[in-house]
mmCIF file of C-alpha atoms in Angstrom:
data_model
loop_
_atom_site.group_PDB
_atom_site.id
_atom_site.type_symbol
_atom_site.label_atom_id
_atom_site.label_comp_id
_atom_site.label_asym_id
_atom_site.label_seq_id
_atom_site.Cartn_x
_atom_site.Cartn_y
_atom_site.Cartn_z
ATOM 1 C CA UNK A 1216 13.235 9.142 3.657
ATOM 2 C CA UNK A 1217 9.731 9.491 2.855
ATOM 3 C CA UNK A 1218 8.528 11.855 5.805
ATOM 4 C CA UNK A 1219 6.357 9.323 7.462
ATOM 5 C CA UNK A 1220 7.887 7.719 10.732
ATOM 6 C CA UNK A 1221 6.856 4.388 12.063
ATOM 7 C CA UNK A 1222 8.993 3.363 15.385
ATOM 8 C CA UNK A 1223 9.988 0.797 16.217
ATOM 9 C CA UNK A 1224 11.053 -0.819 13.419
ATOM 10 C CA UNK A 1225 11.351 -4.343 14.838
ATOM 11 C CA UNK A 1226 9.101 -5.877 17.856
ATOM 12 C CA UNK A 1227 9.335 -9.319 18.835
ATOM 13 C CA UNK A 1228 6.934 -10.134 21.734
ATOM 14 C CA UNK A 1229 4.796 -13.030 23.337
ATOM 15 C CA UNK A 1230 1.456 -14.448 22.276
ATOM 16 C CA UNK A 1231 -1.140 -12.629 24.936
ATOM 17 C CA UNK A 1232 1.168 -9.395 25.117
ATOM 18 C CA UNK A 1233 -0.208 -5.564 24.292
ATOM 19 C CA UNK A 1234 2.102 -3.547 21.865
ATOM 20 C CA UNK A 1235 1.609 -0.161 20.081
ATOM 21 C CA UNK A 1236 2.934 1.088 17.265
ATOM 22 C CA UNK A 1237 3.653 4.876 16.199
ATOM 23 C CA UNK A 1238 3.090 6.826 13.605
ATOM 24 C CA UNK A 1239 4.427 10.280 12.408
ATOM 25 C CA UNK A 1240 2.588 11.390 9.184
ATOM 26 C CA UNK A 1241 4.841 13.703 6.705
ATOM 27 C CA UNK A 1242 4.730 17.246 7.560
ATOM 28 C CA UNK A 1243 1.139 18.679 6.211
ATOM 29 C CA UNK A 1244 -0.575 15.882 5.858
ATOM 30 C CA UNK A 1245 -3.940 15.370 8.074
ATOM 31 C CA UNK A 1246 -4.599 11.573 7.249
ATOM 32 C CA UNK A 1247 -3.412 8.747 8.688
ATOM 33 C CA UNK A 1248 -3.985 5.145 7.353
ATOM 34 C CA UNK A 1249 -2.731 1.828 8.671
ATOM 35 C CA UNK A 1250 -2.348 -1.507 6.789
ATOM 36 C CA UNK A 1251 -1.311 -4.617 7.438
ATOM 37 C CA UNK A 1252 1.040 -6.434 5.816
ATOM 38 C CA UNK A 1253 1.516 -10.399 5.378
ATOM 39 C CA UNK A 1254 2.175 -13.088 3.042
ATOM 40 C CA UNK A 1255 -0.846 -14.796 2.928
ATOM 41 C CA UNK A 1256 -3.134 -11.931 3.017
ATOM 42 C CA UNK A 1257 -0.992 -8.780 1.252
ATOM 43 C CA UNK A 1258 -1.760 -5.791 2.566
ATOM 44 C CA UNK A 1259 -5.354 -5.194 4.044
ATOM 45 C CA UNK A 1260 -6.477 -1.914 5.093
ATOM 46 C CA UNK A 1261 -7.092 -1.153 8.813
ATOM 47 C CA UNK A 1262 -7.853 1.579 10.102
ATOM 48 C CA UNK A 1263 -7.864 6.005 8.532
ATOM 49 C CA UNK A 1264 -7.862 8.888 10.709
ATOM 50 C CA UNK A 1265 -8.242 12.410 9.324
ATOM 51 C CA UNK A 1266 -7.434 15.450 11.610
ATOM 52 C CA UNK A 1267 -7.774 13.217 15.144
ATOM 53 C CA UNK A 1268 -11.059 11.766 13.867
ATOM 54 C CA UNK A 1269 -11.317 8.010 12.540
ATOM 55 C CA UNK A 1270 -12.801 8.179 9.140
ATOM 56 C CA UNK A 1271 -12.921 4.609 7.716
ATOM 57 C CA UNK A 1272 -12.561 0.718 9.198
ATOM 58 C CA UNK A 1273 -11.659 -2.052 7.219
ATOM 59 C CA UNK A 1274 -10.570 -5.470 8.420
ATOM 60 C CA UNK A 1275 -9.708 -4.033 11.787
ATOM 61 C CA UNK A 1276 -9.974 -6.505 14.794
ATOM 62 C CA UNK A 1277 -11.457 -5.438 17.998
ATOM 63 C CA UNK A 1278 -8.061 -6.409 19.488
ATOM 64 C CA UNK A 1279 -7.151 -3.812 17.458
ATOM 65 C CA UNK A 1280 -7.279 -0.108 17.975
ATOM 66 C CA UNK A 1281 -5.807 2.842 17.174
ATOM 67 C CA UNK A 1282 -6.202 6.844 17.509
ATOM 68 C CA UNK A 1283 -4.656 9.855 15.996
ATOM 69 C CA UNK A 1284 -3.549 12.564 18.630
ATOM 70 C CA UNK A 1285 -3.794 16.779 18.573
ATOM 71 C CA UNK A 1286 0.196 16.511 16.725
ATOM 72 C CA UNK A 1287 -1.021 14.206 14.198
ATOM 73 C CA UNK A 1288 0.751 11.045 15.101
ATOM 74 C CA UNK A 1289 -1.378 7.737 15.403
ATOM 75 C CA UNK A 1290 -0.804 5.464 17.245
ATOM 76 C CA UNK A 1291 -2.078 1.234 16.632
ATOM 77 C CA UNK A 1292 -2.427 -0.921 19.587
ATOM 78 C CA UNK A 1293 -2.296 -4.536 19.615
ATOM 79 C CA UNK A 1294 -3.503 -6.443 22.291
ATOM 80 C CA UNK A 1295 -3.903 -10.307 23.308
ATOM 81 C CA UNK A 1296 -1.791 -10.989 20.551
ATOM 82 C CA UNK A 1297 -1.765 -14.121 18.901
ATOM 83 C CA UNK A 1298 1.202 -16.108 16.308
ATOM 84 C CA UNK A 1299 -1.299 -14.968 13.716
ATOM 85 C CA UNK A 1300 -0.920 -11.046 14.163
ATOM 86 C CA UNK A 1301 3.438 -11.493 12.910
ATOM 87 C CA UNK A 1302 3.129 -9.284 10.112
ATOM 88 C CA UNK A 1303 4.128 -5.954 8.604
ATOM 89 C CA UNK A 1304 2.449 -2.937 9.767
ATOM 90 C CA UNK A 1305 2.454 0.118 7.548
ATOM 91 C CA UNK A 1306 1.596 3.637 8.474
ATOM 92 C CA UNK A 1307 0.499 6.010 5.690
ATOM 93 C CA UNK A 1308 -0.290 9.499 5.339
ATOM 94 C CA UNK A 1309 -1.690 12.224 2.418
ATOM 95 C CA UNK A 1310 -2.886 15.485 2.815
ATOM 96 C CA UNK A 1311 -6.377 15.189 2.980
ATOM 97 C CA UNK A 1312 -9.052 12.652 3.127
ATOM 98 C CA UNK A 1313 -9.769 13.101 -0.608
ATOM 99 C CA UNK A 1314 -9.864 10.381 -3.257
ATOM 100 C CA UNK A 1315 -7.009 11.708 -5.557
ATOM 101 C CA UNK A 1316 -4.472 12.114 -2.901
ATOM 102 C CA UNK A 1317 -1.590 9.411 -3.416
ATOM 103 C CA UNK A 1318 -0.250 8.397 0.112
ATOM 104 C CA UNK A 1319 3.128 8.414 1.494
ATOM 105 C CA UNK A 1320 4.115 5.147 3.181
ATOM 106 C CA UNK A 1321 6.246 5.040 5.826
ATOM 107 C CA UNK A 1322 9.381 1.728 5.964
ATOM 108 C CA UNK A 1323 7.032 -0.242 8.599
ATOM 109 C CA UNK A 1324 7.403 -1.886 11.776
ATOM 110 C CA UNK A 1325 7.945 -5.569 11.772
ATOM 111 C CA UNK A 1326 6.081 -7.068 14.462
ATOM 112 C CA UNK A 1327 6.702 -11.063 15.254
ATOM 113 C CA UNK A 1328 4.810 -12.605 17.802
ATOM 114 C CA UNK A 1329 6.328 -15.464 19.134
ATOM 115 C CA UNK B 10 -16.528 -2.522 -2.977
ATOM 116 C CA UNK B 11 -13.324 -2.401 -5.206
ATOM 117 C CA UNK B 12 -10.946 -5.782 -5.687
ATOM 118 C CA UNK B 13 -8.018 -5.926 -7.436
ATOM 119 C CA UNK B 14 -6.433 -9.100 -9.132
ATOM 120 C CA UNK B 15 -2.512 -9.304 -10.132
ATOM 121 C CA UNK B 16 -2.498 -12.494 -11.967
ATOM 122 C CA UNK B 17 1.712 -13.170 -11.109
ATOM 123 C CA UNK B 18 2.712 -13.930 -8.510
ATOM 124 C CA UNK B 19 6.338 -13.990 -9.759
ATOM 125 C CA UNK B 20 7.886 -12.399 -12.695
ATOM 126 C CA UNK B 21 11.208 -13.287 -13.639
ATOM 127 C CA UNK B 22 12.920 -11.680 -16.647
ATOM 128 C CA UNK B 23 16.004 -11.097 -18.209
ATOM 129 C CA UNK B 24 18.425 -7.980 -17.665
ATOM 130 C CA UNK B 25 17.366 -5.557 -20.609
ATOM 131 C CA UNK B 26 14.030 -7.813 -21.338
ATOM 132 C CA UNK B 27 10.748 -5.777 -21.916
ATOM 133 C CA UNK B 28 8.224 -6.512 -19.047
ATOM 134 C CA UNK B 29 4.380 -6.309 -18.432
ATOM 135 C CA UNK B 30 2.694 -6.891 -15.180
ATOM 136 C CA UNK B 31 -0.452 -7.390 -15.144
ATOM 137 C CA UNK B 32 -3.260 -5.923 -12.943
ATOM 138 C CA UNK B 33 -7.219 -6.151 -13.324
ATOM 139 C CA UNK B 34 -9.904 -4.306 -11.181
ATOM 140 C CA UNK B 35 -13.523 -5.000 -10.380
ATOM 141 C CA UNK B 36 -15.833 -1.911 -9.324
ATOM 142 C CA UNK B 37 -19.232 -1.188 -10.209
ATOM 143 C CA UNK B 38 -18.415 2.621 -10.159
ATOM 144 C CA UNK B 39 -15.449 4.990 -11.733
ATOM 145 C CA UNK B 40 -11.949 4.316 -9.799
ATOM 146 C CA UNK B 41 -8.593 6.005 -10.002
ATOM 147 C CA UNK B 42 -5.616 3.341 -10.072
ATOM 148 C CA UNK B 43 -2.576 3.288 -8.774
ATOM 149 C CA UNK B 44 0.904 1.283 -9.033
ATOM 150 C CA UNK B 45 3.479 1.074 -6.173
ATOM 151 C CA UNK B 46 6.985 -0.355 -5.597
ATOM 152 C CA UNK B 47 8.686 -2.030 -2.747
ATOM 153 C CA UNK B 48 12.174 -2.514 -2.719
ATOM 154 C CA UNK B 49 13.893 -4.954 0.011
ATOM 155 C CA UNK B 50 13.168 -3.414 3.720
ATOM 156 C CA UNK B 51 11.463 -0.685 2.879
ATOM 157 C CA UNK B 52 7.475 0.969 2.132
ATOM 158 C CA UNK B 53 5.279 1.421 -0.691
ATOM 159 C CA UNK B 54 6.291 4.267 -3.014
ATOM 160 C CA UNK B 55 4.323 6.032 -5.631
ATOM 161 C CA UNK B 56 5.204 4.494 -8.982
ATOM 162 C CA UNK B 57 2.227 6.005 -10.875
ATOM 163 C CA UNK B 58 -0.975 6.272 -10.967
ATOM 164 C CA UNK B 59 -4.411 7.281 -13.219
ATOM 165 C CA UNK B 60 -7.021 10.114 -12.196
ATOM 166 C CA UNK B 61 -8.557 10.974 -15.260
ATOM 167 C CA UNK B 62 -7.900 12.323 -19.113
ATOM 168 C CA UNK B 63 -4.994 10.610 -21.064
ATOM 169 C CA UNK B 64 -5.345 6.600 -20.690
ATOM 170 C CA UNK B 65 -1.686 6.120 -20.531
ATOM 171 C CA UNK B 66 0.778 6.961 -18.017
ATOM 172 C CA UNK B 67 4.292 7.427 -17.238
ATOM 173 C CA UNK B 68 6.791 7.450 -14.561
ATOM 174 C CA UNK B 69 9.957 8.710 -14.181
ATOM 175 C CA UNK B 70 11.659 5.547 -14.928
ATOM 176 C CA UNK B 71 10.187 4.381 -17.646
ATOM 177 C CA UNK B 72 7.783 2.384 -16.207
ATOM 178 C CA UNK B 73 4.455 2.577 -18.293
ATOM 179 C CA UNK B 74 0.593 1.838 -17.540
ATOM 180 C CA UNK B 75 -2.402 2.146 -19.395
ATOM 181 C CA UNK B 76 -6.376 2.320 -18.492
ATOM 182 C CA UNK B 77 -8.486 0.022 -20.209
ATOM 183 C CA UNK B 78 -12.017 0.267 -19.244
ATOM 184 C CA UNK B 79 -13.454 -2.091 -21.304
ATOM 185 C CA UNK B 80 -11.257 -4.602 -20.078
ATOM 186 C CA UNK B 81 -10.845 -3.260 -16.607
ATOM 187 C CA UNK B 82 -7.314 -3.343 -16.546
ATOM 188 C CA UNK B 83 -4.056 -1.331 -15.444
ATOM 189 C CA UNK B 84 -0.962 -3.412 -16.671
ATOM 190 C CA UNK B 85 2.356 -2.251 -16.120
ATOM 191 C CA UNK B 86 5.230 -2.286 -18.464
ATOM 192 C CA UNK B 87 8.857 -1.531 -19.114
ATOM 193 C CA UNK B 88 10.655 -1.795 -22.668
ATOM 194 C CA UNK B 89 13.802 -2.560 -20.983
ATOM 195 C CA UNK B 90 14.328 -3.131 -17.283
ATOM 196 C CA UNK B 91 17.365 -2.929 -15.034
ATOM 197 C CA UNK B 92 18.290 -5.190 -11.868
ATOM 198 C CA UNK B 93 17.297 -1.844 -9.998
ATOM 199 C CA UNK B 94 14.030 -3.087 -10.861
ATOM 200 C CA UNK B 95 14.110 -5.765 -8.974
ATOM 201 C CA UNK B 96 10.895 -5.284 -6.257
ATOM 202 C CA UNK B 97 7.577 -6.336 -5.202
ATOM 203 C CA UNK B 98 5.190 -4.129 -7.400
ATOM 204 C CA UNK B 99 1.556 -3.495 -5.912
ATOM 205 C CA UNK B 100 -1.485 -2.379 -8.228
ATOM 206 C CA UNK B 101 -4.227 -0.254 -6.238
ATOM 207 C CA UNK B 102 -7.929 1.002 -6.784
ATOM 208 C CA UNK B 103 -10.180 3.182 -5.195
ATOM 209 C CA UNK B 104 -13.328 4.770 -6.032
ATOM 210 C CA UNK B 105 -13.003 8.047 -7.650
ATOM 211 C CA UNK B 106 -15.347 10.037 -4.945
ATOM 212 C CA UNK B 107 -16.165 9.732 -1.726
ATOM 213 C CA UNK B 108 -13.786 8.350 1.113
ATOM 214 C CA UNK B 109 -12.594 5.250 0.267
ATOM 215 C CA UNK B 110 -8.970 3.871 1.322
ATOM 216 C CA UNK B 111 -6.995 2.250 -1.172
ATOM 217 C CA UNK B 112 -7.430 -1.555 -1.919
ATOM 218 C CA UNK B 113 -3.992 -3.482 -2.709
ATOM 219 C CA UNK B 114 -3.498 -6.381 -5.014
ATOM 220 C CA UNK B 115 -1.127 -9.550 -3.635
ATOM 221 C CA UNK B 116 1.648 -8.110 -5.597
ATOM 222 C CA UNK B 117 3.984 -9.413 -8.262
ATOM 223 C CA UNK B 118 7.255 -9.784 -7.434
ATOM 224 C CA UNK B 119 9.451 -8.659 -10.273
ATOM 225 C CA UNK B 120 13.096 -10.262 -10.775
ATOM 226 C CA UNK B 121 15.672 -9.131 -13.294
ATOM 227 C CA UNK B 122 18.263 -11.429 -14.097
ATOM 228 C CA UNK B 123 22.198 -10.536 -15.079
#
């Protein structure tokens, strides 16, 4: 167990549908990063929040959005979904926002749009 | 803006067989690099990673990777691996200041043979 909780672990869900994901960084740690898993693409970065406040964007869609809450969690919502979004989504956490900070990942939630 | 290039795809090799996987980096300023593992349903962990000082490091099972800034590369390597090693492996960069998140290579999926 590597302290950082993603639920649910499986989603299956029709194209056009909203879904969000969870996140529960490991105990301590203020940032919050979310990637995106697939086969074609690896993993691309999404989305970082530090301390409830989003700190960097990468290949984020504005379908896409997320926010990090007063306890920490984040949460990543998904909406008008399309076949194309069926991928791996990763939630990962450090302590800080610093450059030397390795990040803790947690197992993922497997989302499959169908 | 950092990129990362793991030139296999697919590594397979033989139980006991020495192994090197190989990851290069482009960045027009100093990065820290980073190697992860994923085993079979699960998320990214910490294999190792370089900050700064000695250009070769180690992790705790016996996994191997050394800096070379000339040639901008960050290969990984085992003298002898196990079918435990059997795993995706992901090489990472990110810029050694500033807020930057990490940027993942496609990963090389390593497979020992018995």
């Amino acid at each position: 167990d590597s302290g950082v909780t993603q639920t649910p672990k499986h989603l299956i869900t029709a194209t056009g549908q909203r879904v969000t994901l969870r996140c529960s960084p490991r105990s301590g740690d203020l940032s919050v990063y979310w990637y995106q898993q697939s086969l074609d693409q690896g993993l691309q970065f999404l989305i970082q929040y530090y301390n409830g406040e989003e700190r960097a964007k990468g290949n984020i869609l504005e379908r896409f959005s997320a926010q990090q809450f007063p306890d920490l969690h984040s949460e990543l919502n998904l909406s008008s979904l399309e076949l194309g979004d069926s991928a791996l989504y990763f939630c990962a956490s450090s302590v800080a926002s610093g450059t030397s900070y390795g990040y803790t990942f947690g197992s993922g939630t497997r989302l499959t749009v169908v | 803006a950092q990129s990362v290039t793991q030139l296999d795809s697919q590594v397979p090799v033989f139980e006991e067989a020495p192994v090197e996987l190989r990851c290069n980096y482009s960045s027009s300023v100093s990065v820290y690099l980073f190697w992860y593992v994923q085993y079979p349903n699960q998320g990214l962990q910490l294999l190792l990673k370089y900050l700064s000082g000695s250009t070769l490091v180690e992790s705790i099972n016996g996994f191997e990777a050394e800096f070379n800034k000339s040639q901008t590369s960050f290969h990984l390597r085992k003298p002898s691996v196990h079918i435990s090693d059997t795993a995706e492996y992901f090489c990472a960069v990110r810029r050694n200041s500033g807020n930057t998140p990490l940027v993942f290579g496609k990963g090389t999926r390593l497979s020992v043979i018995a």
